Structure formats: structure tokens, C-alpha cells
N, CA, C and O atoms as a MOPAC input file, in Angstrom:
PM7 MOZYME 1SCF
protein

 N      0.80900 1    -1.13000 1    -0.24800 1
 C     -0.02200 1    -0.31000 1    -0.15500 1
 C      1.15700 1     1.28000 1    -0.03300 1
 O      2.27400 1     1.33200 1     0.48100 1
 N      0.42400 1     2.31400 1    -0.66100 1
 C      0.92900 1     3.54900 1    -0.73700 1
 C      0.65100 1     4.55000 1     0.33300 1
 O     -0.43300 1     4.78700 1     0.86700 1
 N      2.20600 1     5.28500 1     0.63100 1
 C      1.66400 1     6.10700 1     1.35400 1
 C      0.75400 1     7.09800 1     1.61800 1
 O      0.43200 1     7.62800 1     2.68100 1
 N      0.31500 1     7.30000 1     0.27100 1
 C     -0.82000 1     8.41400 1    -0.16500 1
 C     -1.81700 1     7.70200 1    -0.18000 1
 O     -2.77600 1     8.36500 1    -0.57600 1
 N     -2.16800 1     6.34800 1     0.12800 1
 C     -3.49000 1     5.71300 1     0.25700 1
 C     -3.66100 1     5.69700 1     2.04500 1
 O     -4.81100 1     5.53000 1     2.45000 1
 N     -2.60600 1     5.85700 1     3.04500 1
 C     -2.51900 1     5.66900 1     4.19100 1
 C     -3.10300 1     7.05600 1     4.95200 1
 O     -2.69500 1     8.16600 1     4.60900 1
 N     -3.88700 1     6.91500 1     5.79200 1
 C     -4.20600 1     8.00500 1     6.24900 1
 C     -3.38600 1     8.33900 1     7.77100 1
 O     -3.15800 1     7.36400 1     8.48700 1
 N     -3.02500 1     9.48200 1     8.16600 1
 C     -2.32400 1     9.94300 1     9.04600 1
 C     -3.19600 1    10.74300 1     9.77300 1
 O     -4.13700 1    11.35900 1     9.27200 1
 N     -2.71600 1    10.73700 1    11.64800 1
 C     -3.60400 1    11.87700 1    12.43900 1
 C     -3.25200 1    13.35000 1    12.24600 1
 O     -3.72600 1    14.19000 1    13.01100 1
 N     -2.32800 1    13.73200 1    11.11600 1
 C     -2.35900 1    15.31800 1    10.58000 1
 C     -2.89100 1    15.75600 1     9.47000 1
 O     -2.74100 1    16.88900 1     9.01200 1
 N     -3.94400 1    14.30200 1     8.69600 1
 C     -4.12600 1    14.82300 1     7.52400 1
 C     -5.41800 1    16.10300 1     7.35100 1
 O     -5.33700 1    16.81700 1     6.35100 1
 N     -6.20600 1    16.27000 1     8.02800 1
 C     -7.02800 1    17.35000 1     8.19100 1
 C     -6.38700 1    18.79400 1     8.12000 1
 O     -6.80800 1    19.77900 1     7.51400 1
 N     -5.21400 1    18.65100 1     8.93000 1
 C     -4.40200 1    19.88600 1     9.24600 1
 C     -4.03300 1    20.35500 1     8.24300 1
 O     -4.18400 1    21.52600 1     7.89600 1
 N     -3.30600 1    19.17400 1     7.43300 1
 C     -2.37100 1    19.58200 1     5.95300 1
 C     -3.58100 1    20.07000 1     4.83300 1
 O     -3.41600 1    20.96800 1     4.00800 1
 N     -4.71000 1    19.34500 1     4.98700 1
 C     -6.00500 1    20.09100 1     3.80800 1
 C     -6.16100 1    21.01800 1     4.18700 1
 O     -6.21400 1    21.81000 1     3.24600 1
 N     -6.34500 1    21.71100 1     5.52600 1
 C     -7.18100 1    22.65900 1     5.41300 1
 C     -5.43500 1    23.81700 1     5.34200 1
 O     -5.65700 1    25.01200 1     5.14900 1
 N     -4.39200 1    23.53200 1     5.44700 1
 C     -3.63600 1    24.56000 1     5.21600 1
 C     -3.30700 1    24.61200 1     4.00500 1
 O     -2.98600 1    25.74100 1     3.63400 1
 N     -3.24800 1    23.49600 1     2.94100 1
 C     -3.16900 1    23.84400 1     1.88500 1
 C     -4.61900 1    23.74900 1     0.64400 1
 O     -4.56000 1    23.58700 1    -0.57500 1
 N     -5.51600 1    23.87600 1     1.30800 1
 C     -6.76200 1    23.60900 1     0.91600 1
 C     -7.36900 1    23.00900 1    -0.52000 1
 O     -8.01800 1    23.48400 1    -1.45200 1
 N     -6.72200 1    21.52400 1    -0.14200 1
 C     -7.01800 1    20.23000 1    -1.02000 1
 C     -6.89200 1    19.22900 1    -0.40800 1
 O     -6.19700 1    19.15100 1     0.60500 1
 N     -7.54200 1    18.27400 1    -0.91100 1
 C     -7.26800 1    17.12500 1    -0.21100 1
 C     -5.92500 1    16.49500 1    -0.08100 1
 O     -5.01600 1    17.24700 1    -0.43300 1
 N     -5.57700 1    15.38900 1     0.30600 1
 C     -4.02200 1    15.01500 1     0.27900 1
 C     -3.92300 1    14.16500 1    -1.09200 1
 O     -2.86000 1    14.10300 1    -1.71100 1
 N     -5.16300 1    13.47700 1    -1.54800 1
 C     -4.61300 1    12.53600 1    -3.09500 1
 C     -4.63900 1    14.13100 1    -3.80000 1
 O     -3.74400 1    14.11000 1    -4.64500 1
 N     -5.02200 1    14.92900 1    -3.80000 1
 C     -5.12200 1    15.99300 1    -4.54900 1
 C     -3.78500 1    16.87200 1    -4.62500 1
 O     -3.23100 1    17.28600 1    -5.64400 1
 N     -3.48100 1    17.01800 1    -3.55300 1
 C     -1.79100 1    17.31200 1    -2.99800 1
 C     -0.75400 1    16.72900 1    -3.62600 1
 O      0.22800 1    17.24300 1    -4.16100 1
 N     -1.04600 1    15.69100 1    -3.51600 1
 C      0.19100 1    14.47900 1    -4.37800 1
 C     -0.15800 1    14.84500 1    -5.65800 1
 O      0.78700 1    15.32900 1    -6.28200 1
 N     -1.29400 1    14.77100 1    -6.31300 1
 C     -1.67800 1    14.94400 1    -7.62800 1
 C     -0.55600 1    15.94100 1    -8.09000 1
 O      0.42500 1    15.62400 1    -8.76200 1
 N     -0.86700 1    17.24700 1    -7.60700 1
 C     -0.36800 1    18.37700 1    -8.00800 1
 C      0.94200 1    18.20500 1    -7.59400 1
 O      1.59000 1    18.79200 1    -8.46100 1
 N      1.63400 1    17.79700 1    -6.86900 1
 C      3.10100 1    17.90900 1    -6.57300 1
 C      3.62800 1    16.86900 1    -7.57000 1
 O      4.83400 1    16.96200 1    -7.80100 1
 N      2.94500 1    15.87600 1    -8.21900 1
 C      3.59400 1    14.95300 1    -9.33100 1
 C      3.72600 1    15.67400 1   -10.75900 1
 O      4.67300 1    15.47900 1   -11.52100 1
 N      2.88500 1    16.34600 1   -10.96200 1
 C      2.49900 1    17.49500 1   -12.31800 1
 C      2.89500 1    18.68600 1   -12.44500 1
 O      3.22500 1    19.15200 1   -13.53500 1
 N      2.92300 1    19.57800 1   -10.95000 1
 C      3.26200 1    20.45300 1   -11.36900 1
 C      4.57900 1    21.41400 1   -10.42900 1
 O      4.74400 1    20.94300 1    -9.30300 1
 N      5.19500 1    22.25100 1   -10.64600 1
 C      5.79400 1    23.06300 1   -10.04200 1
 C      5.32500 1    23.39000 1    -8.49600 1
 O      4.71800 1    24.45300 1    -8.36700 1
 N      5.46000 1    22.88000 1    -7.72500 1
 C      4.70800 1    23.07600 1    -6.14400 1
 C      5.90200 1    23.84600 1    -5.60300 1
 O      7.09200 1    23.68000 1    -5.87000 1
 N      5.22700 1    24.88100 1    -4.64000 1
 C      5.70100 1    25.24800 1    -3.59400 1
 C      6.84400 1    24.51300 1    -2.45500 1
 O      6.65000 1    23.55500 1    -1.70800 1
 N      8.01500 1    25.30200 1    -2.62700 1
 C      8.49500 1    24.27600 1    -1.11100 1
 C      8.10200 1    23.76000 1     0.04800 1
 O      8.46800 1    22.78000 1     0.69600 1
 N      7.19500 1    24.68500 1     0.22000 1
 C      6.65700 1    24.69200 1     1.93800 1
 C      5.49900 1    23.06700 1     1.54900 1
 O      5.63800 1    22.09200 1     2.28800 1
 N      4.69100 1    23.02200 1     0.63400 1
 C      3.87700 1    22.05700 1     0.20400 1
 C      4.81000 1    20.77900 1    -0.25300 1
 O      4.40900 1    19.73100 1     0.25200 1
 N      5.95200 1    20.63600 1    -1.08600 1
 C      6.70800 1    19.67300 1    -1.05700 1
 C      7.39900 1    18.95800 1     0.09400 1
 O      7.52500 1    17.73400 1     0.06600 1
 N      7.86800 1    19.72500 1     1.14800 1
 C      8.18000 1    19.52200 1     2.09800 1
 C      7.16900 1    18.91200 1     3.40200 1
 O      7.57700 1    18.21200 1     4.32900 1
 N      6.01600 1    19.29400 1     3.23100 1
 C      5.02600 1    18.96900 1     4.02000 1
 C      4.36400 1    17.58300 1     3.53800 1
 O      3.71400 1    16.97400 1     4.38900 1
 N      4.48400 1    16.95900 1     2.08400 1
 C      4.21300 1    15.88200 1     1.51800 1
 C      5.22600 1    15.24100 1     2.22600 1
 O      4.73800 1    14.37800 1     2.95600 1
 N      6.57600 1    15.31800 1     2.31700 1
 C      7.67300 1    14.32900 1     2.78400 1
 C      7.28700 1    13.94500 1     3.87400 1
 O      7.00500 1    12.76300 1     4.07400 1
 N      7.17700 1    15.15100 1     5.05900 1
 C      7.41500 1    14.58300 1     6.19300 1
 C      5.93300 1    13.77100 1     6.30500 1
 O      6.03400 1    12.74000 1     6.97000 1
 N      4.54100 1    14.04700 1     5.76500 1
 C      3.46200 1    13.18800 1     5.78500 1
 C      3.27300 1    11.46900 1     5.31100 1
 O      2.49300 1    10.58700 1     5.67100 1
 N      4.37900 1    11.52100 1     4.35700 1
 C      4.72700 1    10.42600 1     3.93900 1
 C      5.23100 1     9.43000 1     5.22800 1
 O      4.70800 1     8.44700 1     5.75400 1
 N      6.33800 1    10.07100 1     5.44600 1
 C      7.29300 1     9.57500 1     6.67300 1
 C      6.41500 1     9.28300 1     7.84600 1
 O      6.58800 1     8.28400 1     8.54400 1
 N      5.50100 1    10.13200 1     8.05300 1
 C      4.19700 1    10.17000 1     9.35600 1
 C      3.37900 1     8.66600 1     9.26400 1
 O      3.19900 1     7.77200 1    10.09100 1
 N      2.98700 1     8.84000 1     7.87700 1
 C      2.38900 1     7.70400 1     7.31200 1
 C      2.96500 1     6.41800 1     7.55800 1
 O      2.30500 1     5.45300 1     7.94300 1
 N      4.32700 1     6.40200 1     7.31400 1
 C      4.79600 1     4.94500 1     7.83800 1
 C      5.20800 1     4.81400 1     9.05800 1
 O      5.28700 1     3.66900 1     9.50400 1
 N      5.57800 1     5.96900 1     9.91900 1
 C      5.75600 1     6.00700 1    11.20100 1
 C      4.79400 1     5.37200 1    11.99500 1
 O      5.29300 1     4.57100 1    12.78500 1
 N      3.27100 1     5.49600 1    12.05300 1
 C      2.09200 1     5.47100 1    12.32200 1
 C      1.59900 1     4.03100 1    11.87700 1
 O      0.59200 1     3.45400 1    12.28800 1
 N      2.29700 1     3.68500 1    11.17700 1
 C      1.94900 1     1.84900 1    10.49100 1
 C      2.54300 1     0.90100 1    11.71300 1
 O      2.49100 1    -0.32600 1    11.62300 1

């Protein structure tokens, strides 16, 4: 299972901060130049998903 599909306890905060669902944020990051803050937040979220598992 991909970290994109796993939920974390901080997903709601991330969605509120960037105004899109986690899946949409990963899609944006894959296809667009995104700000450094979003890129860093998604890296940390991926780590958190694995750590919470």
C-alpha cells in the first residue's frame, strides 16, 4: 500500500493548510512545480504515514 493511500492523524490539518485533499496535493506535486512548503509537508506526511503504521 502506498503512503498516499494511508491516513495519518495530521491529514486534516494538512488539507486545511493547503486547501485540497491529500490525494489532490500529491497529484499537484507530481504534475506541477509546487512551492517548497508543500513539497516538504508531503515528504513529512509520507514519513508520518510509515511511522504511524
